[in-house]
PDB file of C-alpha atoms in Angstrom:
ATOM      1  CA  UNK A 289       1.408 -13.907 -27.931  1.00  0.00           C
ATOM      2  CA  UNK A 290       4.613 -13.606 -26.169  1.00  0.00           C
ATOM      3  CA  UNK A 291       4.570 -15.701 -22.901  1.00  0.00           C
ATOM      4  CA  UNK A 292       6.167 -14.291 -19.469  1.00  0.00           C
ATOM      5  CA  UNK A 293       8.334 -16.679 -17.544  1.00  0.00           C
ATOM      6  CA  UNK A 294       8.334 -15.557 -14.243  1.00  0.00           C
ATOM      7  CA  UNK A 295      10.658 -16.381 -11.758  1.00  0.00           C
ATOM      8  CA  UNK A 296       7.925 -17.189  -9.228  1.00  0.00           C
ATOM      9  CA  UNK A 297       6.604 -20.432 -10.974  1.00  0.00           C
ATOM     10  CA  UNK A 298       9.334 -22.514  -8.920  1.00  0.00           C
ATOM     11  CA  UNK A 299       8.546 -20.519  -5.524  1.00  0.00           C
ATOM     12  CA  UNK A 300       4.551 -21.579  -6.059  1.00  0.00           C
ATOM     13  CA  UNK A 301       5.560 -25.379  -7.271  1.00  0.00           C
ATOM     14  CA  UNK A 302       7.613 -25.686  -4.485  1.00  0.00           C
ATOM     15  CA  UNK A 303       4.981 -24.878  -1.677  1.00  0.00           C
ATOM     16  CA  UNK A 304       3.281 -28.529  -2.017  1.00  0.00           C
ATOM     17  CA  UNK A 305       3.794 -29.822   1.708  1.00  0.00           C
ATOM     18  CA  UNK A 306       4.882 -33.636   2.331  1.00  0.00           C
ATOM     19  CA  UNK A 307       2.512 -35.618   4.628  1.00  0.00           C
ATOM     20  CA  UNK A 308       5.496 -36.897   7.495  1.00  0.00           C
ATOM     21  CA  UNK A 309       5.197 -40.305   9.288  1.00  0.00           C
ATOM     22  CA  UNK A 310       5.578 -39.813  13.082  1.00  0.00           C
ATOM     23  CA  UNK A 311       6.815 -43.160  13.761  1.00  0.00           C
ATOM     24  CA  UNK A 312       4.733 -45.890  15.931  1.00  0.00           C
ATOM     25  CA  UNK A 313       3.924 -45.453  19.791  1.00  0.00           C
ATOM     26  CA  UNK A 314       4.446 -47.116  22.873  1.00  0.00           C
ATOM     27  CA  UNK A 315       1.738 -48.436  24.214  1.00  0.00           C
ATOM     28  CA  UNK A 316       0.593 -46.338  27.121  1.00  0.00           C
ATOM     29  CA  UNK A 317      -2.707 -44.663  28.607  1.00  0.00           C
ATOM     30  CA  UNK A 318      -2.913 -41.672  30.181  1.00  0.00           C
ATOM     31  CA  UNK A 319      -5.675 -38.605  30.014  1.00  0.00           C
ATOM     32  CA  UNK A 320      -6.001 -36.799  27.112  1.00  0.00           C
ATOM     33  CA  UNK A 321      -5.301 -33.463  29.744  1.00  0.00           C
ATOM     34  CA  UNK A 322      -2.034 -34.519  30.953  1.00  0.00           C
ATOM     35  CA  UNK A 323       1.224 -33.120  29.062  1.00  0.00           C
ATOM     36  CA  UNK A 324       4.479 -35.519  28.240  1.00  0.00           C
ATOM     37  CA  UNK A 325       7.039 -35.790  25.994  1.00  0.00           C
ATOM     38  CA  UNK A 326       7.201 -38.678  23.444  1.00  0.00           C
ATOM     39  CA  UNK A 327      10.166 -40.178  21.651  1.00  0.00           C
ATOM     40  CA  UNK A 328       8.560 -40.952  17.886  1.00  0.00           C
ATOM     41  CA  UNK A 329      11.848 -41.792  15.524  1.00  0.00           C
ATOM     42  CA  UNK A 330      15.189 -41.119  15.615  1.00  0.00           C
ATOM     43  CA  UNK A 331      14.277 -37.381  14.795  1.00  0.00           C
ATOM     44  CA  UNK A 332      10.861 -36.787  16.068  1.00  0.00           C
ATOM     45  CA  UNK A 333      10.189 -35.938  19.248  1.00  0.00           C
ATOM     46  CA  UNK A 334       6.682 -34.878  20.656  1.00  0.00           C
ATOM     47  CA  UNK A 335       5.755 -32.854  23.860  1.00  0.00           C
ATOM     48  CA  UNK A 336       1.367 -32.026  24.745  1.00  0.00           C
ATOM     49  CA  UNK A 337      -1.543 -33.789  25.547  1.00  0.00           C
ATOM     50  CA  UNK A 338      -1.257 -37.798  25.012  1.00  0.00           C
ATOM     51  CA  UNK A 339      -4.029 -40.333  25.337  1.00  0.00           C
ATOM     52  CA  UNK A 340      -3.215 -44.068  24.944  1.00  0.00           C
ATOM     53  CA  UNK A 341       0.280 -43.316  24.152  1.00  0.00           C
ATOM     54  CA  UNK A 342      -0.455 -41.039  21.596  1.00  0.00           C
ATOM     55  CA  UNK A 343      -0.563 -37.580  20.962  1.00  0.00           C
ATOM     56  CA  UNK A 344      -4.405 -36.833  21.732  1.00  0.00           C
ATOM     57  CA  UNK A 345      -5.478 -33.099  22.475  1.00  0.00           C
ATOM     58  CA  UNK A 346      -2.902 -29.960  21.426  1.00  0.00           C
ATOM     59  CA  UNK A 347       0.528 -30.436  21.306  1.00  0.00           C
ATOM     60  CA  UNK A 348       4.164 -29.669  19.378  1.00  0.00           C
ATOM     61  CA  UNK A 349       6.075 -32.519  17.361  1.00  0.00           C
ATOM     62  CA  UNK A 350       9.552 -31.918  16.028  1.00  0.00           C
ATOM     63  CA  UNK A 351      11.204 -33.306  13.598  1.00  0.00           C
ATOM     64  CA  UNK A 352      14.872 -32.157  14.076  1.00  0.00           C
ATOM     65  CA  UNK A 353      15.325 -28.511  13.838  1.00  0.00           C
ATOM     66  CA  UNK A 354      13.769 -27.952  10.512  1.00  0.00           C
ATOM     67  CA  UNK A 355      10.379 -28.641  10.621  1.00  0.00           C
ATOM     68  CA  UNK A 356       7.749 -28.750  13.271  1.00  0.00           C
ATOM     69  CA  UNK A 357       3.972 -28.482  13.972  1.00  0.00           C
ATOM     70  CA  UNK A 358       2.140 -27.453  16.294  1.00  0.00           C
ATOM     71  CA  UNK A 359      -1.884 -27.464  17.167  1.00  0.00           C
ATOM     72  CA  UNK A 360      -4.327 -30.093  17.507  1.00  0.00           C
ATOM     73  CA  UNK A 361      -4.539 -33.857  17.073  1.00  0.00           C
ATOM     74  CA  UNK A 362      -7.474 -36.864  17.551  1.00  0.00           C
ATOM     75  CA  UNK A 363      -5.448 -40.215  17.587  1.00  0.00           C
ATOM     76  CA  UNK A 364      -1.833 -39.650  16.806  1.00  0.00           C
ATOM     77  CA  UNK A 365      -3.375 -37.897  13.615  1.00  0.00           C
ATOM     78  CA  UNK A 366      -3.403 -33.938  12.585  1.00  0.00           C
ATOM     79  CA  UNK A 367      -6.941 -33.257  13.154  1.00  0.00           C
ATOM     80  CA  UNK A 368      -8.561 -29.670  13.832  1.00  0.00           C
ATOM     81  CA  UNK A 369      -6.597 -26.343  13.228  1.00  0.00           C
ATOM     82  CA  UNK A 370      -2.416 -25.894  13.255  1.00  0.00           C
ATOM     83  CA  UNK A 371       0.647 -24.724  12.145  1.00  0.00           C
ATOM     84  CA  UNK A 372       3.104 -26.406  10.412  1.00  0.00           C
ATOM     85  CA  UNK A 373       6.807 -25.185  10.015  1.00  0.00           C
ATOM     86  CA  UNK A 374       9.537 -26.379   7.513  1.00  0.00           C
ATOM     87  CA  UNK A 375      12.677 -24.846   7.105  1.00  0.00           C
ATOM     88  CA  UNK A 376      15.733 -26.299   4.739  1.00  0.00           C
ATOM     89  CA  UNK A 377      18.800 -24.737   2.325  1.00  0.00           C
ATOM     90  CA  UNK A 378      19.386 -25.169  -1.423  1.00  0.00           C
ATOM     91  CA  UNK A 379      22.382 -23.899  -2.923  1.00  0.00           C
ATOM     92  CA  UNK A 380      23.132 -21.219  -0.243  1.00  0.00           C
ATOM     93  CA  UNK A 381      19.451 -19.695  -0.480  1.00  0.00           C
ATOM     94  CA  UNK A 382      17.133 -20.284   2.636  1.00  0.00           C
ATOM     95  CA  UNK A 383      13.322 -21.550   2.435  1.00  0.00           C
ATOM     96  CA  UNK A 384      11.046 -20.945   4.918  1.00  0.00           C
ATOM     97  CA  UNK A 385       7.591 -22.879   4.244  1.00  0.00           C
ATOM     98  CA  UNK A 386       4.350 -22.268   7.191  1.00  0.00           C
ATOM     99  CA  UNK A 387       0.944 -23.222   7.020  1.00  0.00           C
ATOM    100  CA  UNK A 388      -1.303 -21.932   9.408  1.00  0.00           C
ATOM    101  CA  UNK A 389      -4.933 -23.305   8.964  1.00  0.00           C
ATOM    102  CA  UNK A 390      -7.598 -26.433   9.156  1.00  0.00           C
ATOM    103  CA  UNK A 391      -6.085 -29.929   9.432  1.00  0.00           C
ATOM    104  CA  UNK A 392      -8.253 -33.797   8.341  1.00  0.00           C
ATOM    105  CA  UNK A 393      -6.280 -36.981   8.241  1.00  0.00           C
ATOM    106  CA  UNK A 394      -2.966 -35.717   8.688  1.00  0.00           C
ATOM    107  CA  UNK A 395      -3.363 -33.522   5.575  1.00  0.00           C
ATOM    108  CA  UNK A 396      -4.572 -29.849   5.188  1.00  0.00           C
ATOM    109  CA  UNK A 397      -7.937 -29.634   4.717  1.00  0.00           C
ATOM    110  CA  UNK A 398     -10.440 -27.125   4.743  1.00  0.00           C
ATOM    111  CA  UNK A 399      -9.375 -23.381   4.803  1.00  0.00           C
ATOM    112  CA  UNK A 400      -5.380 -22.258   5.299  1.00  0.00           C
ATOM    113  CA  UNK A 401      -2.323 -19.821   4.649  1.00  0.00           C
ATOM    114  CA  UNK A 402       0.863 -20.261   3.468  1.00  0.00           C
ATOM    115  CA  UNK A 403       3.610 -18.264   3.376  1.00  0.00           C
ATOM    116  CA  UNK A 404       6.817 -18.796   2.091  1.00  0.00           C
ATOM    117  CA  UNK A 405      10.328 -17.100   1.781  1.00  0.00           C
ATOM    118  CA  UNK A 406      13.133 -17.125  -0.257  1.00  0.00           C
ATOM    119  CA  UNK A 407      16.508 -15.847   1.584  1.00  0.00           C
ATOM    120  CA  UNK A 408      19.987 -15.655  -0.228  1.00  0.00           C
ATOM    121  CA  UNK A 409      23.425 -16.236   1.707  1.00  0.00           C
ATOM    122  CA  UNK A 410      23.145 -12.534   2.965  1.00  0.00           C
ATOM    123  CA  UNK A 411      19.777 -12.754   4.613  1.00  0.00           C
ATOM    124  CA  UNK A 412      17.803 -10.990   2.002  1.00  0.00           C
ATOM    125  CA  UNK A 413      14.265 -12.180   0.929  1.00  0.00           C
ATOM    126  CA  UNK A 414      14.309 -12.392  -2.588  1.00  0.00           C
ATOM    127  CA  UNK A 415      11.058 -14.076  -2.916  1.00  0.00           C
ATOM    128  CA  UNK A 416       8.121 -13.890  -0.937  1.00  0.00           C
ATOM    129  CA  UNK A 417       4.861 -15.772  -1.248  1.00  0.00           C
ATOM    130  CA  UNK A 418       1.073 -15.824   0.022  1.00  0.00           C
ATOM    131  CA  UNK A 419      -1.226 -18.237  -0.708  1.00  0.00           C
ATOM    132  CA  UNK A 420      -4.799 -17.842   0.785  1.00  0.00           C
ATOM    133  CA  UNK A 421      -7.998 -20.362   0.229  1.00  0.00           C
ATOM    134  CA  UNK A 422      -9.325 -24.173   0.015  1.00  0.00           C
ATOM    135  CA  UNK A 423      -7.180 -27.140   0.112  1.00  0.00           C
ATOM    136  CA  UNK A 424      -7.767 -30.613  -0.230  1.00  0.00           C
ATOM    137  CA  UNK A 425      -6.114 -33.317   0.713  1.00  0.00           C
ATOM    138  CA  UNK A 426      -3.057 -31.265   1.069  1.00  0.00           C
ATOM    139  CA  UNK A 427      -3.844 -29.724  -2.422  1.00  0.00           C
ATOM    140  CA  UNK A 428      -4.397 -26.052  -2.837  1.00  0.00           C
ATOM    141  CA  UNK A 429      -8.189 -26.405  -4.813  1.00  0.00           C
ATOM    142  CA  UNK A 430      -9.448 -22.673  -4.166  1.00  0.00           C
ATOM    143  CA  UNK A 431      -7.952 -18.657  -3.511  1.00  0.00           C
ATOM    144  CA  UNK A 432      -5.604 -16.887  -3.813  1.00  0.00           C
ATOM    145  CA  UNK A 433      -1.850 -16.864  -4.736  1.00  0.00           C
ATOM    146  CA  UNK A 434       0.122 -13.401  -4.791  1.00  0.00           C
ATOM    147  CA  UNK A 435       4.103 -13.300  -5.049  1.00  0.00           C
ATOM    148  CA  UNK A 436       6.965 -10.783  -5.222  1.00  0.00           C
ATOM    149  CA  UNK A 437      10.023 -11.607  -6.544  1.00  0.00           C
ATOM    150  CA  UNK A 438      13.413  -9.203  -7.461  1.00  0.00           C
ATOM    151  CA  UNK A 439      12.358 -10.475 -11.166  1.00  0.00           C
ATOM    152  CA  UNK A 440      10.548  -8.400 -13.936  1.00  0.00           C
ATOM    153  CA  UNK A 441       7.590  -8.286 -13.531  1.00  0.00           C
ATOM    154  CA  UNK A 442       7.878  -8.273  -9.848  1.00  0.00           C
ATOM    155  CA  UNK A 443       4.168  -9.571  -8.878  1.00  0.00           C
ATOM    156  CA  UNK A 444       2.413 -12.589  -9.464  1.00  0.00           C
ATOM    157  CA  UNK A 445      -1.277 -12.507  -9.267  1.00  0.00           C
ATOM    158  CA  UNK A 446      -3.435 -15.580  -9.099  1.00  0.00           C
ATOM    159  CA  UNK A 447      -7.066 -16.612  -8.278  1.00  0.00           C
ATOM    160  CA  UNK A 448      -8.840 -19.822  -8.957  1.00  0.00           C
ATOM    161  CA  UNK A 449     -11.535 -22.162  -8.486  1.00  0.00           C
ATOM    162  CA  UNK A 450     -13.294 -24.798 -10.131  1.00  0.00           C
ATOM    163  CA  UNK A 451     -14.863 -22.595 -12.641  1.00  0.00           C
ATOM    164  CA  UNK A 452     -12.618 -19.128 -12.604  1.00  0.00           C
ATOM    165  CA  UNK A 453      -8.206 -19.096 -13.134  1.00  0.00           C
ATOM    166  CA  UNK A 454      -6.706 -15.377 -13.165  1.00  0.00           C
ATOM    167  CA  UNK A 455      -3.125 -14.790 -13.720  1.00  0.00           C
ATOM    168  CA  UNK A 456      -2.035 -11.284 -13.656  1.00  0.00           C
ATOM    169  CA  UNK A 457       1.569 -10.793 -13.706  1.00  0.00           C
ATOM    170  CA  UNK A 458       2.806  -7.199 -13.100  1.00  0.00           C
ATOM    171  CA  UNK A 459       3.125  -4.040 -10.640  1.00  0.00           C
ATOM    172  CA  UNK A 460       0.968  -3.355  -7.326  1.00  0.00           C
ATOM    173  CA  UNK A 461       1.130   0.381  -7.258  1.00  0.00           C
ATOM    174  CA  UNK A 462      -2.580   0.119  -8.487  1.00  0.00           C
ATOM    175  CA  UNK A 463      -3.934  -2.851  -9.446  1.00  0.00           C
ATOM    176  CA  UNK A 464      -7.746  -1.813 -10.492  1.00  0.00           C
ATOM    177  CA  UNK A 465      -6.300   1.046 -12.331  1.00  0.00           C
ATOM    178  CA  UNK A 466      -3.950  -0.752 -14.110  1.00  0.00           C
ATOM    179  CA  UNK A 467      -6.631  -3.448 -14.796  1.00  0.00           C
ATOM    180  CA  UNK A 468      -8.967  -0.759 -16.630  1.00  0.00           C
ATOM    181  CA  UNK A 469      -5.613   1.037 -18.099  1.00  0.00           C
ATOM    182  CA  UNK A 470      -4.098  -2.377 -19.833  1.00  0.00           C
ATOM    183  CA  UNK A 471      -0.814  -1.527 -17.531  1.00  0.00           C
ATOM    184  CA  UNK A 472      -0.098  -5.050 -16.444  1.00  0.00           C
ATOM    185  CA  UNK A 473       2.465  -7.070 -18.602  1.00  0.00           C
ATOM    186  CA  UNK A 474       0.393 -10.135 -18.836  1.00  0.00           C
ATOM    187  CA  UNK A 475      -3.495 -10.703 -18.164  1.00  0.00           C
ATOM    188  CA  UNK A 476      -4.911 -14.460 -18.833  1.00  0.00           C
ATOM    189  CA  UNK A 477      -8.298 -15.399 -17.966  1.00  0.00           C
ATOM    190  CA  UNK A 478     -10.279 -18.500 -18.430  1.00  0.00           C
ATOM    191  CA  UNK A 479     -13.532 -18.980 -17.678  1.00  0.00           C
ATOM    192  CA  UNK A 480     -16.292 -21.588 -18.677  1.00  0.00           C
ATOM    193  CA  UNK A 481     -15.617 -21.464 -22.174  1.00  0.00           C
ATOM    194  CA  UNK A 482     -13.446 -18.443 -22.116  1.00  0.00           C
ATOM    195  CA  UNK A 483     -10.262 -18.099 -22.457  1.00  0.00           C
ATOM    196  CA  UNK A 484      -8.747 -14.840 -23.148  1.00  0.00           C
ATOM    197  CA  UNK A 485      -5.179 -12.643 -23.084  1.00  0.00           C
ATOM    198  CA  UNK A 486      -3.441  -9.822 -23.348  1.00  0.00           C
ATOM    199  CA  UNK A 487      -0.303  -8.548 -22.981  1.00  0.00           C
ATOM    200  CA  UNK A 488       1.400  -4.871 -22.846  1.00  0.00           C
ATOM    201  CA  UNK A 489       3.721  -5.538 -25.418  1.00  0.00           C
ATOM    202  CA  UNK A 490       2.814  -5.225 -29.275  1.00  0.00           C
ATOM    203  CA  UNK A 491       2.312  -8.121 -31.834  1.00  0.00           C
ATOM    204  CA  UNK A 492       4.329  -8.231 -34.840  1.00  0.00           C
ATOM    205  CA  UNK A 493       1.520  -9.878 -36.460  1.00  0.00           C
ATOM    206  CA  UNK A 494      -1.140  -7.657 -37.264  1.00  0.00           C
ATOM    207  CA  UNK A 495      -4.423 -10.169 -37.231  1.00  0.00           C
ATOM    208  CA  UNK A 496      -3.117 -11.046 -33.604  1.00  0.00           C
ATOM    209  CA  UNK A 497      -2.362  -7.498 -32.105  1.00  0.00           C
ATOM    210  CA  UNK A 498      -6.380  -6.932 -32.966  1.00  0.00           C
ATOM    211  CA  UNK A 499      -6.994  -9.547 -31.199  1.00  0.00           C
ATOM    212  CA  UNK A 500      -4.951  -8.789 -28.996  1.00  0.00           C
ATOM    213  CA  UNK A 501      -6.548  -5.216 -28.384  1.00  0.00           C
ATOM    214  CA  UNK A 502     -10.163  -6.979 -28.630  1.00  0.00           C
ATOM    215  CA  UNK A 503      -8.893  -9.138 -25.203  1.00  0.00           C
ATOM    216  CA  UNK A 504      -7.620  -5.693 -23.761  1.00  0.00           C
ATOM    217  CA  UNK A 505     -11.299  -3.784 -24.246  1.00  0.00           C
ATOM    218  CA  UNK A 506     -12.859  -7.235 -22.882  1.00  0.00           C
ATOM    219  CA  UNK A 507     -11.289  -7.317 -19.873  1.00  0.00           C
ATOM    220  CA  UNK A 508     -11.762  -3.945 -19.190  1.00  0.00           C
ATOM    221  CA  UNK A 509     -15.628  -4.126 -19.407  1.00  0.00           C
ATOM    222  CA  UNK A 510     -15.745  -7.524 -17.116  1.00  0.00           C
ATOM    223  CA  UNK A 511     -13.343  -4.803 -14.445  1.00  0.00           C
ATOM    224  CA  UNK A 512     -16.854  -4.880 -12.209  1.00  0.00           C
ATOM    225  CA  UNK A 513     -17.088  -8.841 -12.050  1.00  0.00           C
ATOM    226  CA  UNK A 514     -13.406  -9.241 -11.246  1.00  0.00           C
ATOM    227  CA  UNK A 515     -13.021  -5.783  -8.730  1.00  0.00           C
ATOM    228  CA  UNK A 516     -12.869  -8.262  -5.995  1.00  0.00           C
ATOM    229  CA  UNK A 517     -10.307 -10.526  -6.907  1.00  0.00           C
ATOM    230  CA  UNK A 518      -8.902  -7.278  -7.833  1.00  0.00           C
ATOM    231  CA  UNK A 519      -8.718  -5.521  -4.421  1.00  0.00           C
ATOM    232  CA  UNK A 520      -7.460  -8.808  -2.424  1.00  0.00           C
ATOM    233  CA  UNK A 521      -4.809  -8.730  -4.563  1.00  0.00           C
ATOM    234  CA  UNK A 522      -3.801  -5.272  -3.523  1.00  0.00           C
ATOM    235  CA  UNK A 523      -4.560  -6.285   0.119  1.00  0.00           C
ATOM    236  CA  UNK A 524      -2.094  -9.227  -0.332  1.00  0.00           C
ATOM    237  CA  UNK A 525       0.187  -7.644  -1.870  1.00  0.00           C
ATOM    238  CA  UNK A 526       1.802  -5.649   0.903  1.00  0.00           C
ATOM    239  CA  UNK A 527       1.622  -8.732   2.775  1.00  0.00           C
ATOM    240  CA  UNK A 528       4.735  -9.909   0.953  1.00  0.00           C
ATOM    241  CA  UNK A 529       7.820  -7.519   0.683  1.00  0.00           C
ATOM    242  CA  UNK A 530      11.036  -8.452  -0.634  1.00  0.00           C
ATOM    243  CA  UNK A 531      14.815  -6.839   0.270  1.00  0.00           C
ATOM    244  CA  UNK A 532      15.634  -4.675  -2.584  1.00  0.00           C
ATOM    245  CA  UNK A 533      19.363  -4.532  -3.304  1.00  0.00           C
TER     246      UNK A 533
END
């Protein structure tokens, strides 16, 4: 079965966060209410709530210009809920990377959001990414991944957890229709011991374009047990628009 390679693989691969050292404190003691600044490293520079010469309570660090986070901390450590900020060029095209969600041990953890852009030297987005759900240890476990690209097919769909992983790729226009219509270029589902495709365009072998059709008439009587993934998708797909040219 012909495989789709979608432009969006490198704009979900390159979401993974890196854990950033913040350098070692002064000692100093002070109540966890009072607000000062703090001098990390060379680049990072801190300004909230500091106990013991550390930040302690809510508070902003910033490393240069690029990236940032603010939101809570226990101990010089991200701990409780935040929003992290990283912003840096590759060959002329701007990425924007923000997580907004639950922080343990200086590592996402618990439930979060990220969103990422993709501008080129003109200031238009030509990717744009959502990623809702679970992580772990700064590893995205469980949820929900939608993209838009200017590629063809323009949408990435994507929902997993430890026992379900949906990957639609196709249009938005409407996804539950085009789920029971076999409109979507590409459709691969595995669960338990199921694994299944399908794909809009025809097998030149005969043996696999039946099998092809028997995924097709499978997936379309499993529509009720996969209409919710099916409507977050369409709810997250607004959510990231791209600047046609």
């Amino acid at each position: 079965m012909r495989r789709i390679l979608h432009t969006c693989k490198t704009v979900i691969l390159s979401t993974v966060l890196i854990a950033t050292s913040i350098g070692i404190y002064a000692p100093m003691t002070h109540a966890a209410t009072e607000k000062e600044s703090l001098k990390l490293s060379a680049r990072a520079s801190y300004y909230g709530q500091v106990e013991n010469g550390k930040p302690n309570g809510t508070g902003t660090i910033r490393w240069g210009d690029s990236k940032s986070y603010a939101g809570q901390w226990v101990d010089g450590i991200r701990q409780g809920t935040g929003k992290y900020v990283n912003q840096y060029t590759v060959k002329g095209r701007t990425f924007v990377v923000t997580y907004k969600g639950e922080w343990s041990k200086d590592q996402r953890n618990g439930l979060g959001e990220v969103r990422q852009t993709i501008k080129n030297k003109a200031g238009k987005i030509e990717a744009n990414l959502i990623q809702q759900g679970q992580f772990e240890n700064d590893v995205f476990k469980k949820g929900y991944t939608v993209t838009q690209a200017l590629a063809d097919p323009a949408f990435s769909f994507n929902y997993k957890d430890s026992d379900l992983w949906l990957q639609i790729y196709g249009d938005n226009q409407n996804i539950s229709q085009y789920w029971a219509t076999g409109k979507f270029t590409q459709i691969q589902y595995r669960k338990g011991k199921i694994d299944k495709e399908y794909s809009i365009f025809p097998e030149e072998d005969a043996t696999k374009q039946l099998a092809n059709q028997a995924n097709l008439k499978y997936f379309k009587k499993i529509q009720p047990q996969v209409s919710t993934y099916l409507k977050t998708f369409q709810t997250l797909s607004i959510k990231v628009p791209v600047t046609s040219s």
